[in-house]
Short mmCIF file of C-alpha atoms in Angstrom, two decimals:
data_model
loop_
_atom_site.label_atom_id
_atom_site.label_comp_id
_atom_site.label_asym_id
_atom_site.label_seq_id
_atom_site.Cartn_x
_atom_site.Cartn_y
_atom_site.Cartn_z
CA MET A 22 -60.08 125.69 -53.15
CA ALA A 23 -62.21 127.67 -50.87
CA ASP A 24 -63.99 124.74 -48.92
CA ARG A 25 -62.81 124.02 -45.44
CA ARG A 26 -64.23 120.32 -45.57
CA HIS A 27 -63.36 117.87 -48.08
CA HIS A 28 -64.33 114.29 -48.94
CA CYS A 29 -62.59 111.86 -51.18
CA ASP A 30 -62.61 108.16 -51.93
CA VAL A 31 -58.70 108.58 -52.16
CA ALA A 32 -56.52 111.17 -50.56
CA ILE A 33 -52.82 111.28 -51.70
CA ILE A 34 -50.08 113.02 -49.74
CA GLY A 35 -47.34 114.29 -52.07
CA ALA A 36 -47.86 115.66 -55.66
CA GLY A 37 -44.35 114.06 -56.88
CA PRO A 38 -43.88 111.24 -59.51
CA ALA A 39 -45.38 108.90 -57.06
CA GLY A 40 -48.26 110.98 -56.23
CA LEU A 41 -49.39 111.98 -59.61
CA SER A 42 -48.98 108.20 -60.87
CA ALA A 43 -51.12 107.43 -58.01
CA ALA A 44 -53.73 109.99 -58.78
CA ARG A 45 -54.14 109.15 -62.18
CA ALA A 46 -54.32 105.35 -61.51
CA ALA A 47 -57.01 105.89 -58.89
CA ALA A 48 -58.95 108.21 -60.95
CA SER A 49 -58.94 105.93 -64.10
CA HIS A 50 -61.22 103.95 -62.08
CA GLY A 51 -63.68 106.82 -61.19
CA ALA A 52 -62.38 107.39 -57.58
CA ARG A 53 -62.98 110.73 -56.41
CA VAL A 54 -59.05 111.43 -55.61
CA MET A 55 -57.53 114.76 -53.74
CA LEU A 56 -54.05 115.58 -53.71
CA ILE A 57 -52.26 117.47 -51.18
CA ASP A 58 -48.52 118.99 -51.59
CA PRO A 59 -46.85 121.82 -49.72
CA GLN A 60 -45.46 123.00 -53.29
CA PRO A 61 -47.23 125.54 -55.25
CA VAL A 62 -47.03 123.69 -58.34
CA PRO A 63 -47.36 119.61 -58.67
CA GLY A 64 -44.06 117.99 -59.50
CA GLY A 65 -42.19 117.19 -56.49
CA GLN A 66 -38.53 117.75 -56.65
CA VAL A 67 -37.64 115.32 -59.59
CA TRP A 68 -40.23 117.20 -61.71
CA ARG A 69 -40.06 120.46 -60.01
CA ASN A 70 -41.46 123.12 -62.29
CA ASP A 71 -38.20 125.25 -63.87
CA VAL A 72 -38.96 129.05 -64.31
CA ARG A 73 -36.57 129.01 -67.28
CA HIS A 74 -37.39 125.45 -68.88
CA GLY A 75 -40.63 124.78 -67.68
CA ALA A 76 -41.64 121.21 -66.12
CA PRO A 77 -40.30 118.00 -67.56
CA GLY A 78 -42.48 116.64 -70.36
CA PRO A 79 -43.93 113.59 -68.42
CA ALA A 80 -44.64 115.74 -65.75
CA ARG A 81 -47.09 118.09 -68.01
CA ALA A 82 -48.61 114.96 -69.49
CA LEU A 83 -49.85 113.78 -66.03
CA GLN A 84 -50.97 117.27 -64.79
CA ARG A 85 -53.07 117.55 -68.02
CA GLU A 86 -54.50 114.08 -67.38
CA LEU A 87 -55.31 114.88 -63.96
CA ALA A 88 -56.64 118.30 -65.14
CA ALA A 89 -59.14 116.71 -67.38
CA ALA A 90 -59.97 114.07 -65.19
CA GLY A 91 -61.05 116.99 -62.63
CA VAL A 92 -58.73 116.09 -59.87
CA PRO A 93 -59.08 118.68 -57.09
CA THR A 94 -55.51 119.68 -55.63
CA LEU A 95 -54.87 121.30 -52.33
CA MET A 96 -51.29 123.08 -52.99
CA GLN A 97 -49.29 124.91 -50.65
CA SER A 98 -50.69 122.74 -47.76
CA GLU A 99 -49.27 120.49 -45.33
CA VAL A 100 -50.94 117.84 -43.17
CA ALA A 101 -50.60 118.62 -39.47
CA GLY A 102 -52.68 115.80 -37.75
CA HIS A 103 -54.64 112.74 -38.32
CA ALA A 104 -57.47 111.34 -36.45
CA GLY A 105 -59.29 108.18 -37.94
CA LYS A 106 -59.82 108.64 -41.58
CA ARG A 107 -59.63 112.41 -41.38
CA LEU A 108 -56.56 114.69 -42.28
CA PHE A 109 -56.43 118.11 -40.58
CA VAL A 110 -54.71 120.33 -43.02
CA ARG A 111 -53.05 123.56 -43.24
CA SER A 112 -53.59 125.08 -46.22
CA GLY A 113 -51.94 128.67 -46.56
CA GLN A 114 -53.39 130.23 -43.18
CA VAL A 115 -56.51 127.99 -43.44
CA ALA A 116 -57.53 124.98 -41.22
CA VAL A 117 -59.07 122.45 -43.68
CA THR A 118 -60.34 118.89 -43.10
CA VAL A 119 -60.04 115.92 -45.58
CA ASP A 120 -62.33 112.86 -45.04
CA TYR A 121 -61.11 109.90 -47.21
CA GLY A 122 -61.67 106.10 -47.74
CA SER A 123 -58.46 105.11 -48.71
CA LEU A 124 -55.03 107.03 -48.14
CA VAL A 125 -51.75 107.17 -50.35
CA LEU A 126 -48.44 108.30 -48.64
CA ALA A 127 -46.37 109.58 -51.46
CA THR A 128 -43.94 111.75 -49.30
CA GLY A 129 -40.62 111.54 -51.22
CA ALA A 130 -37.52 111.98 -49.37
CA ARG A 131 -35.39 114.85 -48.33
CA GLU A 132 -31.32 115.37 -48.57
CA LEU A 133 -28.91 113.85 -46.36
CA LEU A 134 -26.70 116.54 -45.16
CA LEU A 135 -23.55 115.73 -42.89
CA PRO A 136 -22.13 117.94 -40.74
CA PHE A 137 -18.48 119.36 -41.67
CA PRO A 138 -16.54 122.44 -40.51
CA GLY A 139 -18.23 125.52 -42.23
CA TRP A 140 -21.16 123.75 -43.62
CA THR A 141 -23.59 126.42 -42.13
CA LEU A 142 -21.54 129.47 -44.08
CA PRO A 143 -23.95 131.50 -46.50
CA GLY A 144 -23.32 129.77 -49.84
CA VAL A 145 -23.24 126.23 -48.77
CA THR A 146 -26.24 124.30 -49.85
CA GLY A 147 -27.44 120.53 -50.51
CA ALA A 148 -27.21 119.51 -53.86
CA GLY A 149 -30.75 119.30 -54.56
CA GLY A 150 -31.24 122.45 -52.54
CA ALA A 151 -28.97 124.19 -55.34
CA GLN A 152 -31.09 122.51 -57.93
CA ALA A 153 -34.26 123.73 -56.51
CA LEU A 154 -32.80 126.91 -56.15
CA ALA A 155 -31.79 127.48 -59.73
CA LYS A 156 -35.27 126.14 -60.90
CA GLN A 157 -36.92 128.72 -58.68
CA GLY A 158 -35.19 131.54 -60.45
CA GLY A 159 -32.58 131.88 -57.78
CA PRO A 160 -29.40 133.84 -59.17
CA MET A 161 -26.91 131.42 -60.63
CA ARG A 162 -25.39 133.27 -63.89
CA GLY A 163 -21.64 133.67 -63.48
CA LYS A 164 -21.42 131.92 -59.94
CA ARG A 165 -18.34 129.60 -59.34
CA VAL A 166 -19.95 126.55 -57.76
CA LEU A 167 -18.32 123.17 -56.59
CA VAL A 168 -20.68 120.16 -56.36
CA ALA A 169 -19.83 117.52 -54.04
CA GLY A 170 -21.25 114.36 -52.10
CA SER A 171 -22.61 111.29 -53.38
CA GLY A 172 -24.97 109.67 -55.87
CA PRO A 173 -26.42 110.64 -59.34
CA LEU A 174 -28.15 113.58 -57.90
CA LEU A 175 -24.56 115.30 -58.20
CA LEU A 176 -24.60 115.03 -62.03
CA ALA A 177 -28.45 116.12 -62.19
CA ALA A 178 -27.62 119.26 -60.03
CA ALA A 179 -24.50 120.06 -61.94
CA ASP A 180 -26.55 120.09 -65.06
CA THR A 181 -29.42 122.15 -64.00
CA LEU A 182 -26.87 124.71 -62.27
CA ARG A 183 -25.02 124.90 -65.72
CA ARG A 184 -28.14 125.14 -67.82
CA HIS A 185 -28.76 128.26 -65.55
CA GLY A 186 -25.50 129.99 -66.05
CA ALA A 187 -23.45 129.04 -63.35
CA ARG A 188 -19.69 127.87 -63.88
CA VAL A 189 -19.51 124.51 -62.25
CA LEU A 190 -15.89 123.98 -61.35
CA GLY A 191 -15.92 120.18 -60.59
CA ILE A 192 -17.86 117.33 -59.34
CA HIS A 193 -16.39 115.50 -56.34
CA GLU A 194 -17.96 111.95 -55.55
CA GLN A 195 -17.26 110.13 -52.69
CA ALA A 196 -17.71 106.79 -54.00
CA SER A 197 -14.28 105.25 -55.29
CA MET A 198 -13.29 104.76 -59.09
CA ARG A 199 -13.69 101.00 -58.78
CA ALA A 200 -17.31 101.22 -57.37
CA LEU A 201 -18.40 103.79 -60.08
CA SER A 202 -16.97 101.40 -62.85
CA MET A 203 -18.70 98.32 -61.34
CA PHE A 204 -22.03 100.51 -61.15
CA THR A 205 -21.40 101.33 -65.12
CA ALA A 206 -20.73 97.99 -65.82
CA GLY A 207 -23.85 96.66 -64.78
CA LEU A 208 -26.03 99.47 -66.46
CA TRP A 209 -26.58 97.29 -69.37
CA ARG A 210 -29.34 95.90 -67.38
CA TRP A 211 -31.19 99.36 -67.70
CA PRO A 212 -30.81 100.88 -70.85
CA GLY A 213 -32.60 103.67 -70.30
CA LYS A 214 -30.38 104.68 -67.10
CA ALA A 215 -27.24 104.01 -69.53
CA VAL A 216 -28.63 106.63 -71.66
CA GLN A 217 -29.69 109.18 -69.16
CA ALA A 218 -26.06 108.95 -67.46
CA ALA A 219 -24.64 109.34 -70.96
CA ARG A 220 -26.41 112.41 -71.68
CA LEU A 221 -25.82 114.19 -68.37
CA ARG A 222 -21.95 113.32 -68.73
CA ARG A 223 -22.13 114.54 -72.30
CA SER A 224 -23.50 117.68 -71.25
CA LEU A 225 -20.98 118.25 -68.79
CA TRP A 226 -17.91 116.82 -70.52
CA ARG A 227 -16.11 120.25 -69.81
CA VAL A 228 -16.54 119.63 -66.02
CA PRO A 229 -13.87 117.81 -64.13
CA TYR A 230 -15.13 114.67 -62.48
CA HIS A 231 -13.32 113.38 -59.31
CA ALA A 232 -14.28 109.87 -57.91
CA GLY A 233 -13.12 109.09 -54.54
CA SER A 234 -13.12 112.64 -53.29
CA HIS A 235 -15.03 114.55 -50.77
CA VAL A 236 -15.47 117.96 -48.76
CA LEU A 237 -13.44 118.39 -45.80
CA ARG A 238 -14.15 121.83 -44.75
CA ALA A 239 -15.70 125.20 -46.03
CA LEU A 240 -13.76 128.09 -45.61
CA GLY A 241 -14.93 131.72 -45.05
CA ASP A 242 -15.87 134.48 -42.50
CA GLU A 243 -19.24 136.26 -43.44
CA ARG A 244 -19.79 133.90 -46.40
CA LEU A 245 -18.44 130.81 -48.20
CA ARG A 246 -14.86 131.86 -50.13
CA ALA A 247 -13.23 128.61 -50.66
CA VAL A 248 -13.63 124.78 -50.28
CA GLU A 249 -10.93 122.19 -48.90
CA LEU A 250 -11.35 118.74 -50.54
CA ARG A 251 -9.54 115.32 -50.49
CA ILE A 252 -8.99 114.39 -53.83
CA GLY A 253 -7.58 110.87 -53.93
CA GLY A 254 -4.35 110.77 -51.51
CA ARG A 255 -4.29 114.76 -51.63
CA THR A 256 -5.82 117.67 -49.92
CA ALA A 257 -6.47 120.63 -52.46
CA THR A 258 -8.24 123.79 -51.59
CA VAL A 259 -10.71 125.21 -54.42
CA GLU A 260 -12.00 129.06 -54.34
CA CYS A 261 -15.71 129.36 -55.38
CA ASP A 262 -18.83 131.17 -54.63
CA GLN A 263 -21.01 128.06 -53.76
CA LEU A 264 -20.80 124.76 -52.43
CA ALA A 265 -23.58 122.36 -53.58
CA CYS A 266 -23.07 119.01 -51.23
CA GLY A 267 -25.44 116.25 -50.54
CA PHE A 268 -24.80 113.02 -49.39
CA GLY A 269 -27.60 111.20 -50.62
CA LEU A 270 -31.62 111.19 -49.65
CA VAL A 271 -33.59 109.62 -46.66
CA PRO A 272 -37.46 109.16 -46.83
CA ASN A 273 -39.81 111.43 -45.31
CA ILE A 274 -41.60 109.01 -42.78
CA GLU A 275 -43.08 111.52 -40.20
CA LEU A 276 -46.69 111.31 -41.55
CA ALA A 277 -46.45 107.61 -42.12
CA GLN A 278 -45.39 107.30 -38.35
CA ALA A 279 -48.12 109.63 -37.09
CA VAL A 280 -50.71 107.52 -39.11
CA GLY A 281 -49.25 104.21 -37.30
CA CYS A 282 -47.37 102.63 -40.01
CA ALA A 283 -44.75 99.99 -39.42
CA LEU A 284 -41.48 100.89 -40.24
CA GLY A 285 -38.16 99.16 -41.04
CA GLY A 286 -34.63 99.86 -42.48
CA GLY A 287 -32.26 100.85 -39.69
CA PRO A 288 -31.23 104.42 -38.96
CA HIS A 289 -33.08 105.99 -42.15
CA ALA A 290 -36.29 104.09 -41.64
CA HIS A 291 -38.72 103.52 -44.43
CA VAL A 292 -42.34 102.45 -44.67
CA LEU A 293 -43.02 98.75 -44.61
CA VAL A 294 -45.21 97.75 -47.24
CA ASP A 295 -46.84 94.82 -49.16
CA ARG A 296 -47.21 93.79 -52.74
CA TRP A 297 -50.15 96.34 -53.14
CA GLN A 298 -48.14 99.09 -51.56
CA GLY A 299 -50.14 98.68 -48.57
CA SER A 300 -48.88 99.57 -45.15
CA SER A 301 -49.54 97.80 -41.79
CA VAL A 302 -52.46 100.25 -41.26
CA GLU A 303 -55.56 99.14 -43.08
CA SER A 304 -56.57 101.45 -46.12
CA VAL A 305 -53.06 103.43 -46.02
CA PHE A 306 -50.94 102.75 -48.90
CA ALA A 307 -47.14 104.05 -49.30
CA ALA A 308 -45.30 104.60 -52.68
CA GLY A 309 -41.75 106.28 -53.82
CA GLU A 310 -39.29 107.12 -51.69
CA ALA A 311 -41.30 106.87 -48.47
CA CYS A 312 -40.62 103.05 -49.06
CA GLY A 313 -36.96 103.29 -49.47
CA ILE A 314 -34.85 105.23 -51.79
CA GLY A 315 -35.58 104.06 -55.27
CA GLY A 316 -35.78 106.77 -57.89
CA LEU A 317 -38.05 108.09 -60.32
CA ASP A 318 -38.89 104.84 -62.29
CA CYS A 319 -39.53 103.29 -59.21
CA ALA A 320 -41.96 106.19 -57.76
CA VAL A 321 -43.85 106.00 -60.77
CA ALA A 322 -44.74 102.04 -60.60
CA GLU A 323 -45.20 102.01 -57.06
CA GLY A 324 -47.31 105.21 -57.38
CA ALA A 325 -49.70 103.41 -60.00
CA ILE A 326 -49.88 99.99 -58.19
CA ALA A 327 -50.89 102.08 -54.55
CA GLY A 328 -53.53 104.20 -56.75
CA HIS A 329 -54.92 101.04 -58.60
CA ALA A 330 -54.84 99.39 -54.96
CA ALA A 331 -56.52 102.03 -53.33
CA ALA A 332 -59.36 102.51 -55.68
CA GLY A 333 -59.93 98.61 -55.12
CA ARG A 334 -58.54 97.70 -58.60
CA HIS A 335 -55.57 94.54 -57.63
CA GLU A 336 -55.72 93.06 -61.08
CA ALA A 337 -54.67 96.70 -62.60
CA ALA A 338 -51.83 96.94 -60.04
CA ARG A 339 -50.88 93.30 -60.63
CA ALA A 340 -49.63 94.09 -64.19
CA LEU A 341 -47.13 96.71 -62.94
CA LEU A 342 -45.39 94.25 -60.36
CA PRO A 343 -42.57 93.33 -62.81
CA ARG A 344 -42.05 96.84 -63.68
CA ARG A 345 -41.76 97.76 -59.69
CA ALA A 346 -39.25 94.56 -59.21
CA ARG A 347 -37.00 96.08 -61.93
CA ALA A 348 -36.91 99.53 -60.85
CA ARG A 349 -35.86 98.33 -57.24
CA ARG A 350 -33.12 95.79 -58.50
CA PHE A 351 -31.50 99.13 -59.91
CA ALA A 352 -32.01 101.04 -56.68
CA THR A 353 -30.39 98.30 -54.66
CA ALA A 354 -27.38 98.39 -57.14
CA LEU A 355 -27.41 102.25 -56.87
CA ASN A 356 -27.45 102.01 -52.99
CA ARG A 357 -24.80 99.51 -52.80
CA ARG A 358 -22.17 101.18 -55.08
CA PHE A 359 -22.59 104.81 -53.61
CA ALA A 360 -22.66 103.46 -50.01
CA LEU A 361 -20.96 106.46 -48.03
CA HIS A 362 -17.63 105.47 -46.63
CA ASP A 363 -16.81 105.82 -42.67
CA GLY A 364 -14.43 109.01 -43.10
CA LEU A 365 -17.56 110.97 -44.08
CA ARG A 366 -18.89 110.47 -40.50
CA ALA A 367 -15.96 111.75 -38.90
CA LEU A 368 -15.58 115.31 -40.70
CA ALA A 369 -17.34 117.25 -37.81
CA GLU A 370 -15.05 118.50 -35.37
CA PRO A 371 -15.94 119.16 -31.49
CA ASP A 372 -16.93 123.02 -32.33
CA THR A 373 -18.94 121.80 -35.39
CA ILE A 374 -22.58 122.97 -35.08
CA VAL A 375 -24.88 119.87 -35.74
CA CYS A 376 -28.34 121.33 -35.31
CA ARG A 377 -28.55 124.73 -37.11
CA CYS A 378 -31.83 125.78 -35.49
CA GLU A 379 -30.74 125.87 -32.01
CA ASP A 380 -26.99 126.00 -32.65
CA VAL A 381 -26.23 123.00 -31.00
CA ARG A 382 -22.41 121.98 -31.70
CA LEU A 383 -21.20 118.07 -31.44
CA SER A 384 -19.35 118.51 -28.13
CA ALA A 385 -22.58 119.18 -26.46
CA LEU A 386 -23.95 116.19 -27.83
CA SER A 387 -21.13 114.05 -27.25
CA ALA A 388 -22.05 113.81 -23.39
CA CYS A 389 -25.67 113.06 -24.08
CA ALA A 390 -27.36 109.58 -24.94
CA PRO A 391 -28.77 109.70 -28.39
CA GLY A 392 -32.51 110.87 -28.54
CA ARG A 393 -34.58 111.86 -25.89
CA GLU A 394 -31.82 113.32 -23.46
CA ALA A 395 -30.21 114.75 -26.24
CA LYS A 396 -33.15 116.76 -27.12
CA LEU A 397 -33.86 117.67 -23.43
CA LEU A 398 -30.08 118.72 -22.56
CA THR A 399 -29.30 120.70 -25.50
CA ARG A 400 -32.63 121.15 -27.47
CA CYS A 401 -30.99 119.57 -30.51
CA GLY A 402 -33.80 118.61 -32.94
CA MET A 403 -36.45 121.27 -31.48
CA GLY A 404 -36.23 123.82 -33.96
CA ALA A 405 -37.96 124.89 -36.59
CA CYS A 406 -37.04 122.06 -38.67
CA GLN A 407 -38.16 119.75 -35.76
CA GLY A 408 -34.90 117.52 -36.36
CA ARG A 409 -35.31 116.70 -39.80
CA ILE A 410 -31.85 118.08 -40.92
CA CYS A 411 -29.72 117.35 -37.69
CA GLY A 412 -31.88 113.84 -36.70
CA SER A 413 -30.95 112.38 -40.20
CA ALA A 414 -27.27 113.36 -40.03
CA LEU A 415 -27.18 112.00 -36.19
CA ALA A 416 -28.74 108.86 -37.61
CA GLU A 417 -26.25 108.54 -39.90
CA LEU A 418 -23.42 109.44 -37.60
CA GLY A 419 -24.49 107.26 -34.81
CA GLY A 420 -26.75 104.74 -36.09
CA ALA A 421 -29.87 105.96 -34.07
CA THR A 422 -33.10 105.80 -35.39
CA ARG A 423 -34.91 108.89 -36.35
CA ASP A 424 -38.15 108.83 -33.78
CA GLY A 425 -39.73 110.93 -31.31
CA PHE A 426 -42.11 112.45 -33.61
CA ARG A 427 -45.14 114.33 -32.35
CA PRO A 428 -47.91 116.28 -33.98
CA PRO A 429 -47.97 118.79 -35.54
CA ILE A 430 -46.16 116.95 -38.15
CA PHE A 431 -45.07 120.63 -39.11
CA PRO A 432 -45.21 123.73 -37.33
CA VAL A 433 -48.47 125.33 -37.46
CA PRO A 434 -49.65 128.78 -35.99
CA LEU A 435 -52.04 128.54 -33.12
CA GLU A 436 -54.75 130.23 -34.89
CA VAL A 437 -54.91 127.57 -37.62
CA LEU A 438 -54.91 124.91 -34.96
CA ALA A 439 -58.07 126.88 -33.35
CA GLY A 440 -59.47 127.16 -36.71
CA PHE A 441 -59.91 123.11 -36.71
CA GLY A 442 -62.54 123.23 -33.79
CA GLY A 443 -64.29 120.29 -32.75
CA GLY A 444 -62.84 116.70 -33.75
CA LEU A 445 -59.43 117.88 -33.35
CA PRO A 446 -57.23 115.01 -32.01
CA THR A 447 -55.81 115.20 -28.48
CA ASP A 448 -52.40 115.23 -29.41
CA LEU A 449 -52.94 118.33 -31.44
CA SER A 450 -55.39 119.90 -29.16
CA GLN A 451 -52.98 119.93 -26.04
CA GLU A 452 -50.82 122.67 -28.15
CA LEU A 453 -53.50 125.13 -27.94
#
């Protein structure tokens, strides 16, 4: 889009399942809707376009509906700041402003990566990261890949890697067999989830699946060569080319905090919302993983509720409340059975790098109080990712809440900041 100033009734940040569902719901009432997302193609992580297999059917259907409704998108765009009812957006290398009536935050989540010896070696990625690389055309054919961590994402990632030609050596789930059995026994309440799980296991029937198993360390010099694992009561070393290791997801709440939304939920905070997905800030709604990790069905239901409510059509939103409640019950069961055990929080050794951007080791952080003092004395969390990786890890390791965010929400070139001109909020103008 060539215009640098936009006006809409409903602005939606995030074009994953929650954002797309919100856009469809709001547009169905004639609202002028705009979607903003950092990826080149709508879909988010769950519905990410696959260069070999395309996007999932539901994603394609939603995209066609929105195209037919004339909903404009700002792709490859990130919100740098916010003032009043105006968003300051970096769209490529162009400064764009978006004035809105209502705002829907569908910012999704990111992987929780916990530090362990060797986790910074080339060849070690998150499970979701490996899945995204495969979908985007990364070379996977013939690679020996080990998948480890926790949660259903491990199965989805392994299946994607297998379909792209990788040789998946094994899946190592930290949750115990007892926890998995109890979770599986309760799936009769959600038949669709049971069918989905069965399909994944059937496609991966040749891949060994180990419960009560987790990574101890990654081994190698210039790159990953092998992984040392705890499997039950024994230790094993497996040679591999890639380790895909993720310990679940944490909500992306930086933009919500910048807007002023109330947060809750302990170390991995989420946006607090009412029954209409409304936040503590008037005319600002949130949906999907930003409100707590809930999965695809929850994101779709909450996105639709938020879209209807943002357009002022609460009766349409009301019909979706039972669907949301059902999806959230599944999320609660999932999070309880796949809760991380304490041993994973003790994997890092004193010389293990915790902040990859600034090469800060665990020993340097041990002498500092969490938060501001650690940042000032070690620069932990002050690199390119702005603490999105190490901040979440430290919150899990020590229980400290992720906070201290300041604009710009994402790193922005000075020429883009200058391009916003008059009206730039004080916290952003100070960067110039």
